[in-house]
Amino acid sequence: MLRLVISPRVRMDNAMLTRRTVLNLSAALAASKLASAQAPAPATVPGNSPIGMLKSRRTEAKPITNEERQARVERAQHLMQENKLNAIAVIGGTSLEYFSNVRWGNSERLFVMILPARGEPFFVAPAFERDRALEQIARGPFGESPHVFTWQENDSPYEVVASALRERGIATGNIGIEERVTFVFADGIGRALPAAKIASATPVTAACRMIKSPAEIALMRLANSVTLQAYEAAWKMIREGMTQHEFGALVSAAHQKLGFQGGASVQVGEYSALPHGSIKPQTIREGTILLIDGGCSVEHYESDISRTFVLGKPTDKMKHVFDIVHRAQAAALAAARPGVACDAVDAAARQVIVDAGYGPGFKYFTHRVGHGIGMDGHEWPYLIATNTLQNGGKSIALQAQMTFSDEPGIYIRGEFGVRLEDDMHILADGSELFTPQSPSIEDPFGPA
């Protein structure tokens, strides 16, 4: 017997749990995506089982190069000039890693990268963290001799930021603050720079990150392939009487065998009608629907896949609702192409569902059809009308190399819910899903 002990996938480089982290922790726990994480039970699988026979795919993952990160910095600087920003401030989190390859956990102490519109970036770090900062920065595109300014515990880190900006002659310009910067840091920088204007850096950081390179697409394609493979292996081992946590542990075990940390939340029966599930105990029975939603991370790029299926024989109503959602997912895919407004993709899927009698509006299809995905499970842009990115109130238009989830659903309270989700890649003249659509509620993965 092969015994796999599944550890929660917590990104230690960030003090806050992301949605995808919570989702994966929920896979094998008595918790929903929004619940607190606890240690999941280990999964035990035979070596000759569908999960036991999986092989690691780690060697297929090719890390992002520093040459690509340098090109990202140059793209950001171009966008800063377009948006009349003299510099942007980025603290620990996804955007910092995206540009610099620095993974830094945020605390009450300011660690920040300042990227000017022209010239080299600089970092401001606690003095006692200087060596660790230099070690991390050296892994990225800025080499082993970066500009690092430090502050002692009795100093103001914001005055250090202001002083460094004054040295560069940009203390009176427009300073963009990345959207994940906490208020205390943004406020502190603003107070130390009374002659500067504090603005949003989102038109720079989001505009960079939402257009994926071939290397990013390859990592996302692999992440999606791994997750679908893990789901299918776990599905082949499902049995009546399992709890949702036991099945979730199988999904996590399958990801681990494939070489990556991942998992899924599992909702059974009436709880599948809650899009992000319930913490209540659930047992898998013959004829009940299961809705699983999860993914994995490959070199810090995410997958997000949902499958809905029945153990045993579904009712005619279940099959009918599945068919509607399947058609809605296909409608969103058909609508998605460069130049189309993000909200038009949502509208295409929603129209199918409303026309089938599950309307109006958000009555049964209670969420948007999709979100951007990349290094974060949810990131810009979003497939909904309120997604403007300071775009004069207009919904963002799709561009080639954007990536999204495509996840319509119908949720009938007290009965069941159906959601189908695959990740979508916008091409030059249309779009594709990284993974095949689920063919049926009885056979969610199709022929082997």
Tab-separated table of C-alpha atoms in Angstrom:
chain	number	residue	atom	x	y	z
A	1	MET	CA	0.000	0.000	0.000
A	2	LEU	CA	1.273	3.460	-0.903
A	3	ARG	CA	0.522	5.981	1.846
A	4	LEU	CA	0.453	9.613	0.787
A	5	VAL	CA	0.272	12.289	3.452
A	6	ILE	CA	-1.230	15.376	1.890
A	7	SER	CA	-0.048	18.722	3.139
A	8	PRO	CA	-2.098	21.895	2.702
A	9	ARG	CA	-0.822	24.048	-0.160
A	10	VAL	CA	-0.049	27.285	1.650
A	11	ARG	CA	2.098	29.820	-0.186
A	12	MET	CA	4.510	30.884	2.547
A	13	ASP	CA	5.691	33.867	0.505
A	14	ASN	CA	2.464	35.701	1.236
A	15	ALA	CA	0.893	36.269	4.619
A	16	MET	CA	-2.641	36.204	3.229
A	17	LEU	CA	-4.399	33.094	1.918
A	18	THR	CA	-5.434	33.452	-1.710
A	19	ARG	CA	-8.770	32.082	-2.908
A	20	ARG	CA	-6.960	29.227	-4.638
A	21	THR	CA	-5.035	28.396	-1.457
A	22	VAL	CA	-8.253	28.237	0.528
A	23	LEU	CA	-9.885	26.203	-2.226
A	24	ASN	CA	-7.105	23.632	-2.198
A	25	LEU	CA	-7.040	23.411	1.577
A	26	SER	CA	-10.771	22.822	1.467
A	27	ALA	CA	-10.323	19.833	-0.797
A	28	ALA	CA	-9.629	17.379	2.005
A	29	LEU	CA	-11.025	19.277	4.953
A	30	ALA	CA	-14.296	19.834	6.715
A	31	ALA	CA	-14.419	23.322	5.280
A	32	SER	CA	-15.645	25.352	2.343
A	33	LYS	CA	-13.486	27.652	0.243
A	34	LEU	CA	-14.178	30.395	2.724
A	35	ALA	CA	-13.510	28.398	5.883
A	36	SER	CA	-10.365	28.291	7.996
A	37	ALA	CA	-7.776	25.690	7.025
A	38	GLN	CA	-7.037	22.629	9.143
A	39	ALA	CA	-4.736	19.659	8.507
A	40	PRO	CA	-6.460	17.184	6.157
A	41	ALA	CA	-6.548	13.454	6.762
A	42	PRO	CA	-3.931	11.504	4.809
A	43	ALA	CA	-5.062	9.457	1.834
A	44	THR	CA	-4.006	5.834	1.474
A	45	VAL	CA	-4.078	4.430	-2.054
A	46	PRO	CA	-2.881	1.071	-3.415
A	47	GLY	CA	0.089	1.181	-5.743
A	48	ASN	CA	-1.924	-0.493	-8.511
A	49	SER	CA	-4.877	1.899	-8.223
A	50	PRO	CA	-5.616	4.684	-10.747
A	51	ILE	CA	-3.915	7.190	-8.429
A	52	GLY	CA	-1.085	4.857	-7.430
A	53	MET	CA	-0.134	4.347	-11.075
A	54	LEU	CA	0.176	8.055	-11.847
A	55	LYS	CA	3.682	9.316	-12.729
A	56	SER	CA	5.257	12.636	-11.827
A	57	ARG	CA	5.180	15.323	-14.507
A	58	ARG	CA	7.470	17.777	-12.694
A	59	THR	CA	10.075	17.731	-15.452
A	60	GLU	CA	7.525	19.130	-17.911
A	61	ALA	CA	7.417	22.455	-16.036
A	62	LYS	CA	9.849	25.048	-17.402
A	63	PRO	CA	10.418	28.025	-15.064
A	64	ILE	CA	10.055	31.608	-16.243
A	65	THR	CA	13.450	33.040	-17.199
A	66	ASN	CA	14.994	36.277	-15.968
A	67	GLU	CA	15.116	37.465	-19.568
A	68	GLU	CA	11.340	37.271	-19.630
A	69	ARG	CA	11.101	39.096	-16.300
A	70	GLN	CA	13.318	41.882	-17.651
A	71	ALA	CA	10.993	42.212	-20.644
A	72	ARG	CA	8.083	42.526	-18.190
A	73	VAL	CA	9.869	45.380	-16.411
A	74	GLU	CA	10.436	47.161	-19.711
A	75	ARG	CA	6.778	46.686	-20.656
A	76	ALA	CA	5.718	48.106	-17.292
A	77	GLN	CA	7.935	51.150	-17.771
A	78	HIS	CA	6.412	51.761	-21.185
A	79	LEU	CA	2.928	51.575	-19.685
A	80	MET	CA	3.940	53.903	-16.860
A	81	GLN	CA	4.949	56.530	-19.394
A	82	GLU	CA	1.656	56.045	-21.233
A	83	ASN	CA	-0.279	56.454	-17.981
A	84	LYS	CA	1.836	59.395	-16.756
A	85	LEU	CA	3.158	57.557	-13.717
A	86	ASN	CA	6.676	58.383	-12.573
A	87	ALA	CA	7.070	55.238	-10.475
A	88	ILE	CA	5.067	52.367	-9.011
A	89	ALA	CA	5.321	50.746	-5.580
A	90	VAL	CA	4.938	46.962	-5.186
A	91	ILE	CA	5.073	45.020	-1.913
A	92	GLY	CA	5.289	41.267	-1.309
A	93	GLY	CA	2.862	39.245	-3.375
A	94	THR	CA	2.182	38.112	-6.898
A	95	SER	CA	3.182	41.252	-8.793
A	96	LEU	CA	6.503	41.460	-6.937
A	97	GLU	CA	7.246	37.872	-7.883
A	98	TYR	CA	6.055	38.493	-11.453
A	99	PHE	CA	8.602	41.254	-12.033
A	100	SER	CA	11.478	40.383	-9.697
A	101	ASN	CA	11.224	36.685	-8.702
A	102	VAL	CA	11.249	37.857	-5.071
A	103	ARG	CA	8.858	35.969	-2.781
A	104	TRP	CA	8.365	38.052	0.330
A	105	GLY	CA	5.868	37.623	3.129
A	106	ASN	CA	4.227	40.867	4.219
A	107	SER	CA	4.149	41.963	7.841
A	108	GLU	CA	3.907	45.305	9.616
A	109	ARG	CA	7.430	46.079	8.346
A	110	LEU	CA	7.619	47.698	4.914
A	111	PHE	CA	9.459	45.849	2.172
A	112	VAL	CA	8.815	47.470	-1.187
A	113	MET	CA	10.101	47.569	-4.734
A	114	ILE	CA	9.928	50.965	-6.409
A	115	LEU	CA	10.003	50.729	-10.185
A	116	PRO	CA	10.605	54.108	-11.863
A	117	ALA	CA	9.309	54.849	-15.339
A	118	ARG	CA	12.943	55.267	-16.360
A	119	GLY	CA	16.010	53.684	-14.851
A	120	GLU	CA	16.654	50.801	-12.485
A	121	PRO	CA	14.266	49.760	-9.717
A	122	PHE	CA	15.233	49.993	-6.076
A	123	PHE	CA	14.128	48.225	-2.928
A	124	VAL	CA	13.477	49.460	0.604
A	125	ALA	CA	13.904	46.805	3.289
A	126	PRO	CA	14.328	46.510	7.062
A	127	ALA	CA	18.045	46.737	7.849
A	128	PHE	CA	18.143	43.339	9.561
A	129	GLU	CA	16.589	41.789	6.428
A	130	ARG	CA	19.186	43.186	4.021
A	131	ASP	CA	21.074	39.921	3.488
A	132	ARG	CA	17.886	37.952	2.922
A	133	ALA	CA	16.620	40.612	0.548
A	134	LEU	CA	19.852	40.581	-1.456
A	135	GLU	CA	19.720	36.794	-1.664
A	136	GLN	CA	16.168	36.882	-3.032
A	137	ILE	CA	16.741	39.783	-5.424
A	138	ALA	CA	19.813	38.032	-6.870
A	139	ARG	CA	17.534	35.267	-8.197
A	140	GLY	CA	15.761	37.757	-10.438
A	141	PRO	CA	16.688	40.033	-13.346
A	142	PHE	CA	18.330	42.778	-11.241
A	143	GLY	CA	21.562	40.937	-10.548
A	144	GLU	CA	23.717	40.694	-7.439
A	145	SER	CA	24.253	44.437	-6.959
A	146	PRO	CA	20.736	45.890	-6.764
A	147	HIS	CA	19.839	49.223	-5.226
A	148	VAL	CA	18.654	48.398	-1.701
A	149	PHE	CA	17.915	51.078	0.891
A	150	THR	CA	17.430	49.991	4.476
A	151	TRP	CA	15.745	51.354	7.566
A	152	GLN	CA	16.339	50.648	11.243
A	153	GLU	CA	13.550	49.759	13.650
A	154	ASN	CA	13.471	53.331	14.975
A	155	ASP	CA	13.410	54.879	11.472
A	156	SER	CA	10.455	55.717	9.234
A	157	PRO	CA	10.571	53.424	6.199
A	158	TYR	CA	8.411	55.923	4.338
A	159	GLU	CA	11.004	58.642	4.727
A	160	VAL	CA	13.550	56.237	3.235
A	161	VAL	CA	11.254	55.714	0.245
A	162	ALA	CA	10.779	59.483	-0.090
A	163	SER	CA	14.507	60.179	0.166
A	164	ALA	CA	15.323	57.612	-2.534
A	165	LEU	CA	12.689	59.108	-4.832
A	166	ARG	CA	14.058	62.606	-4.230
A	167	GLU	CA	17.497	61.375	-5.278
A	168	ARG	CA	15.924	60.365	-8.581
A	169	GLY	CA	14.018	63.614	-9.002
A	170	ILE	CA	10.569	62.029	-8.920
A	171	ALA	CA	9.322	62.887	-5.430
A	172	THR	CA	6.849	65.389	-6.910
A	173	GLY	CA	5.476	63.136	-9.632
A	174	ASN	CA	2.675	60.596	-9.844
A	175	ILE	CA	3.375	57.501	-7.764
A	176	GLY	CA	1.338	54.404	-8.613
A	177	ILE	CA	0.405	52.019	-5.822
A	178	GLU	CA	-0.119	48.369	-6.761
A	179	GLU	CA	-3.610	47.211	-5.785
A	180	ARG	CA	-2.468	44.666	-3.174
A	181	VAL	CA	-0.462	47.260	-1.203
A	182	THR	CA	-2.061	47.572	2.235
A	183	PHE	CA	-3.535	50.906	3.258
A	184	VAL	CA	-1.003	51.531	6.014
A	185	PHE	CA	1.864	51.350	3.516
A	186	ALA	CA	0.115	53.368	0.811
A	187	ASP	CA	-0.865	56.016	3.360
A	188	GLY	CA	2.634	56.145	4.811
A	189	ILE	CA	4.237	56.643	1.405
A	190	GLY	CA	1.693	59.323	0.538
A	191	ARG	CA	2.300	61.232	3.778
A	192	ALA	CA	6.068	61.149	3.239
A	193	LEU	CA	5.627	62.580	-0.270
A	194	PRO	CA	3.242	65.523	0.190
A	195	ALA	CA	4.145	67.010	-3.193
A	196	ALA	CA	3.479	63.753	-5.053
A	197	LYS	CA	0.162	62.440	-6.265
A	198	ILE	CA	-0.715	58.891	-5.223
A	199	ALA	CA	-2.521	56.982	-7.974
A	200	SER	CA	-3.424	53.428	-8.941
A	201	ALA	CA	-0.766	51.246	-10.541
A	202	THR	CA	-3.377	48.750	-11.756
A	203	PRO	CA	-3.350	50.066	-15.356
A	204	VAL	CA	0.322	49.050	-15.385
A	205	THR	CA	0.499	45.844	-13.361
A	206	ALA	CA	-2.775	44.343	-14.586
A	207	ALA	CA	-2.087	45.352	-18.185
A	208	CYS	CA	1.226	43.496	-18.005
A	209	ARG	CA	-0.016	40.404	-16.227
A	210	MET	CA	-3.242	39.857	-18.179
A	211	ILE	CA	-1.376	39.265	-21.470
A	212	LYS	CA	0.404	35.933	-21.182
A	213	SER	CA	3.646	34.947	-22.893
A	214	PRO	CA	4.152	31.591	-24.609
A	215	ALA	CA	6.071	30.398	-21.528
A	216	GLU	CA	3.176	31.343	-19.242
A	217	ILE	CA	0.653	29.670	-21.541
A	218	ALA	CA	2.739	26.480	-21.499
A	219	LEU	CA	2.748	26.408	-17.679
A	220	MET	CA	-0.996	27.017	-17.515
A	221	ARG	CA	-1.651	24.340	-20.123
A	222	LEU	CA	0.373	21.885	-18.030
A	223	ALA	CA	-1.407	22.891	-14.811
A	224	ASN	CA	-4.780	22.292	-16.430
A	225	SER	CA	-3.715	18.953	-17.881
A	226	VAL	CA	-2.424	17.818	-14.485
A	227	THR	CA	-5.622	18.805	-12.684
A	228	LEU	CA	-7.888	17.060	-15.171
A	229	GLN	CA	-5.730	13.938	-14.940
A	230	ALA	CA	-5.887	14.067	-11.138
A	231	TYR	CA	-9.665	14.496	-11.192
A	232	GLU	CA	-10.154	11.517	-13.467
A	233	ALA	CA	-7.914	9.271	-11.367
A	234	ALA	CA	-9.818	10.233	-8.203
A	235	TRP	CA	-13.186	9.759	-9.968
A	236	LYS	CA	-12.210	6.202	-10.859
A	237	MET	CA	-11.756	5.495	-7.142
A	238	ILE	CA	-15.015	7.002	-5.880
A	239	ARG	CA	-17.305	4.774	-3.852
A	240	GLU	CA	-20.612	5.107	-2.079
A	241	GLY	CA	-20.303	6.127	1.569
A	242	MET	CA	-17.265	8.353	1.108
A	243	THR	CA	-17.417	11.769	2.695
A	244	GLN	CA	-16.649	14.854	0.658
A	245	HIS	CA	-13.362	15.150	2.555
A	246	GLU	CA	-12.296	11.605	1.730
A	247	PHE	CA	-12.918	12.186	-1.944
A	248	GLY	CA	-11.147	15.553	-1.749
A	249	ALA	CA	-8.147	13.822	-0.188
A	250	LEU	CA	-8.003	11.499	-3.204
A	251	VAL	CA	-7.902	14.522	-5.530
A	252	SER	CA	-5.024	15.975	-3.497
A	253	ALA	CA	-3.220	12.614	-3.496
A	254	ALA	CA	-3.520	12.404	-7.271
A	255	HIS	CA	-2.031	15.871	-7.702
A	256	GLN	CA	0.831	14.933	-5.408
A	257	LYS	CA	1.576	11.782	-7.400
A	258	LEU	CA	1.688	13.933	-10.527
A	259	GLY	CA	4.298	16.124	-8.840
A	260	PHE	CA	2.317	19.210	-7.841
A	261	GLN	CA	0.367	20.555	-4.887
A	262	GLY	CA	-3.316	20.782	-5.695
A	263	GLY	CA	-6.785	19.712	-4.687
A	264	ALA	CA	-10.464	20.487	-4.922
A	265	SER	CA	-13.448	21.401	-2.832
A	266	VAL	CA	-16.177	18.763	-3.066
A	267	GLN	CA	-19.899	19.472	-2.654
A	268	VAL	CA	-22.482	16.699	-2.599
A	269	GLY	CA	-26.201	16.690	-3.355
A	270	GLU	CA	-28.083	19.797	-2.243
A	271	TYR	CA	-24.829	21.484	-1.209
A	272	SER	CA	-23.757	21.587	-4.855
A	273	ALA	CA	-26.381	24.335	-5.214
A	274	LEU	CA	-24.107	26.620	-3.165
A	275	PRO	CA	-21.430	27.793	-5.637
A	276	HIS	CA	-18.694	27.809	-2.997
A	277	GLY	CA	-20.175	25.021	-0.967
A	278	SER	CA	-20.822	24.331	2.687
A	279	ILE	CA	-18.837	23.189	5.715
A	280	LYS	CA	-21.560	20.690	6.643
A	281	PRO	CA	-20.712	16.968	6.606
A	282	GLN	CA	-21.696	15.323	3.330
A	283	THR	CA	-21.786	11.693	2.272
A	284	ILE	CA	-21.690	10.414	-1.285
A	285	ARG	CA	-24.682	8.250	-2.124
A	286	GLU	CA	-25.901	6.499	-5.244
A	287	GLY	CA	-27.737	8.970	-7.470
A	288	THR	CA	-26.318	12.127	-5.845
A	289	ILE	CA	-24.544	14.896	-7.688
A	290	LEU	CA	-20.955	15.854	-6.878
A	291	LEU	CA	-19.542	19.253	-7.839
A	292	ILE	CA	-15.756	19.494	-7.541
A	293	ASP	CA	-13.813	22.720	-8.040
A	294	GLY	CA	-10.084	23.113	-7.692
A	295	GLY	CA	-6.727	23.141	-9.372
A	296	CYS	CA	-3.001	23.162	-8.854
A	297	SER	CA	-0.002	25.460	-9.194
A	298	VAL	CA	2.786	24.799	-11.715
A	299	GLU	CA	5.756	27.149	-11.293
A	300	HIS	CA	3.268	29.533	-9.619
A	301	TYR	CA	0.748	29.398	-12.490
A	302	GLU	CA	-2.747	28.201	-11.623
A	303	SER	CA	-5.417	25.932	-13.020
A	304	ASP	CA	-9.108	26.183	-12.113
A	305	ILE	CA	-11.412	23.364	-13.225
A	306	SER	CA	-14.894	22.289	-12.105
A	307	ARG	CA	-16.621	19.030	-12.924
A	308	THR	CA	-20.146	17.913	-12.034
A	309	PHE	CA	-21.113	14.247	-12.132
A	310	VAL	CA	-23.345	11.652	-10.502
A	311	LEU	CA	-22.455	8.422	-8.800
A	312	GLY	CA	-24.794	6.007	-10.541
A	313	LYS	CA	-27.821	7.068	-12.539
A	314	PRO	CA	-28.776	10.777	-12.790
A	315	THR	CA	-32.352	11.999	-13.012
A	316	ASP	CA	-33.677	13.430	-16.246
A	317	LYS	CA	-33.662	16.880	-14.642
A	318	MET	CA	-29.984	16.560	-13.755
A	319	LYS	CA	-29.152	15.573	-17.327
A	320	HIS	CA	-31.258	18.442	-18.701
A	321	VAL	CA	-29.564	21.048	-16.489
A	322	PHE	CA	-26.128	19.647	-17.344
A	323	ASP	CA	-26.940	20.014	-21.039
A	324	ILE	CA	-27.972	23.655	-20.598
A	325	VAL	CA	-24.783	24.491	-18.702
A	326	HIS	CA	-22.710	22.636	-21.304
A	327	ARG	CA	-24.278	24.759	-24.059
A	328	ALA	CA	-23.730	27.935	-22.043
A	329	GLN	CA	-20.048	27.129	-21.626
A	330	ALA	CA	-19.754	26.533	-25.374
A	331	ALA	CA	-21.565	29.827	-26.064
A	332	ALA	CA	-19.080	31.740	-23.915
A	333	LEU	CA	-16.188	30.098	-25.737
A	334	ALA	CA	-17.693	30.932	-29.137
A	335	ALA	CA	-18.195	34.575	-28.134
A	336	ALA	CA	-14.666	35.060	-26.810
A	337	ARG	CA	-12.296	36.603	-29.343
A	338	PRO	CA	-10.097	39.715	-29.537
A	339	GLY	CA	-12.033	42.983	-29.566
A	340	VAL	CA	-15.133	41.598	-27.830
A	341	ALA	CA	-16.038	43.266	-24.540
A	342	CYS	CA	-15.570	41.097	-21.459
A	343	ASP	CA	-19.212	41.445	-20.475
A	344	ALA	CA	-20.353	40.128	-23.871
A	345	VAL	CA	-18.865	36.734	-22.996
A	346	ASP	CA	-20.892	36.625	-19.791
A	347	ALA	CA	-23.982	37.746	-21.704
A	348	ALA	CA	-23.592	34.949	-24.266
A	349	ALA	CA	-23.545	32.242	-21.607
A	350	ARG	CA	-26.281	33.867	-19.517
A	351	GLN	CA	-28.607	34.118	-22.519
A	352	VAL	CA	-28.472	30.351	-23.053
A	353	ILE	CA	-29.394	29.745	-19.418
A	354	VAL	CA	-32.167	32.348	-19.318
A	355	ASP	CA	-33.645	31.123	-22.609
A	356	ALA	CA	-33.772	27.626	-21.126
A	357	GLY	CA	-35.981	28.887	-18.305
A	358	TYR	CA	-33.387	29.485	-15.583
A	359	GLY	CA	-33.636	33.236	-15.320
A	360	PRO	CA	-33.935	36.098	-15.200
A	361	GLY	CA	-30.472	37.536	-14.712
A	362	PHE	CA	-28.599	36.035	-11.799
A	363	LYS	CA	-31.499	34.060	-10.293
A	364	TYR	CA	-30.032	30.608	-10.991
A	365	PHE	CA	-26.725	31.493	-12.666
A	366	THR	CA	-25.605	33.487	-9.653
A	367	HIS	CA	-22.055	34.557	-10.568
A	368	ARG	CA	-20.127	35.905	-13.544
A	369	VAL	CA	-19.100	33.442	-16.231
A	370	GLY	CA	-15.390	33.805	-15.569
A	371	HIS	CA	-12.347	35.546	-14.198
A	372	GLY	CA	-8.827	36.130	-15.369
A	373	ILE	CA	-6.339	33.519	-14.227
A	374	GLY	CA	-2.567	33.247	-14.220
A	375	MET	CA	-0.247	33.479	-11.241
A	376	ASP	CA	-3.348	34.200	-9.165
A	377	GLY	CA	-6.436	32.042	-9.336
A	378	HIS	CA	-8.453	35.244	-9.766
A	379	GLU	CA	-6.855	38.211	-11.498
A	380	TRP	CA	-7.603	40.886	-14.096
A	381	PRO	CA	-9.629	41.008	-16.235
A	382	TYR	CA	-13.063	39.674	-15.255
A	383	LEU	CA	-15.853	38.586	-17.590
A	384	ILE	CA	-18.485	40.979	-16.312
A	385	ALA	CA	-19.775	44.475	-17.119
A	386	THR	CA	-18.257	46.179	-14.060
A	387	ASN	CA	-14.764	45.174	-15.218
A	388	THR	CA	-13.452	48.569	-16.396
A	389	LEU	CA	-9.806	48.923	-15.231
A	390	GLN	CA	-10.194	52.717	-15.341
A	391	ASN	CA	-11.216	52.360	-18.959
A	392	GLY	CA	-13.551	55.332	-19.128
A	393	GLY	CA	-16.354	53.191	-17.733
A	394	LYS	CA	-16.175	50.782	-20.675
A	395	SER	CA	-15.800	47.049	-20.166
A	396	ILE	CA	-12.337	45.828	-21.094
A	397	ALA	CA	-12.027	44.319	-24.559
A	398	LEU	CA	-10.489	40.887	-24.929
A	399	GLN	CA	-6.999	40.627	-26.374
A	400	ALA	CA	-5.057	37.671	-27.711
A	401	GLN	CA	-3.136	35.759	-25.021
A	402	MET	CA	-5.534	36.608	-22.207
A	403	THR	CA	-6.622	33.656	-20.078
A	404	PHE	CA	-9.879	33.146	-18.169
A	405	SER	CA	-12.045	30.579	-16.489
A	406	ASP	CA	-15.198	29.684	-18.440
A	407	GLU	CA	-17.580	28.487	-15.728
A	408	PRO	CA	-21.335	28.886	-16.142
A	409	GLY	CA	-23.594	27.199	-13.627
A	410	ILE	CA	-27.197	26.609	-12.611
A	411	TYR	CA	-27.878	26.354	-8.880
A	412	ILE	CA	-31.295	25.113	-7.690
A	413	ARG	CA	-31.476	25.662	-3.948
A	414	GLY	CA	-32.507	22.594	-1.972
A	415	GLU	CA	-31.894	20.276	-4.947
A	416	PHE	CA	-28.534	20.452	-6.728
A	417	GLY	CA	-26.192	22.612	-8.738
A	418	VAL	CA	-24.246	22.073	-11.951
A	419	ARG	CA	-21.109	23.997	-12.886
A	420	LEU	CA	-18.718	23.230	-15.733
A	421	GLU	CA	-15.402	25.050	-15.690
A	422	ASP	CA	-12.378	24.942	-17.939
A	423	ASP	CA	-9.711	27.567	-18.479
A	424	MET	CA	-9.919	29.537	-21.703
A	425	HIS	CA	-7.128	31.001	-23.841
A	426	ILE	CA	-7.894	33.884	-26.204
A	427	LEU	CA	-6.303	33.324	-29.612
A	428	ALA	CA	-5.681	35.723	-32.486
A	429	ASP	CA	-9.041	34.861	-34.079
A	430	GLY	CA	-11.060	33.089	-31.400
A	431	SER	CA	-10.459	31.095	-28.262
A	432	GLU	CA	-9.700	27.600	-26.989
A	433	LEU	CA	-10.126	25.661	-23.778
A	434	PHE	CA	-6.982	24.150	-22.285
A	435	THR	CA	-8.983	21.022	-21.453
A	436	PRO	CA	-11.865	19.277	-23.275
A	437	GLN	CA	-15.408	20.066	-22.212
A	438	SER	CA	-16.929	17.467	-19.914
A	439	PRO	CA	-19.043	15.277	-22.211
A	440	SER	CA	-21.803	14.165	-19.823
A	441	ILE	CA	-22.939	14.071	-16.216
A	442	GLU	CA	-22.561	10.265	-16.221
A	443	ASP	CA	-19.164	10.146	-17.914
A	444	PRO	CA	-17.443	13.426	-16.999
A	445	PHE	CA	-14.079	12.640	-18.603
A	446	GLY	CA	-15.079	10.778	-21.761
A	447	PRO	CA	-13.497	7.620	-23.154
A	448	ALA	CA	-9.983	6.753	-22.020
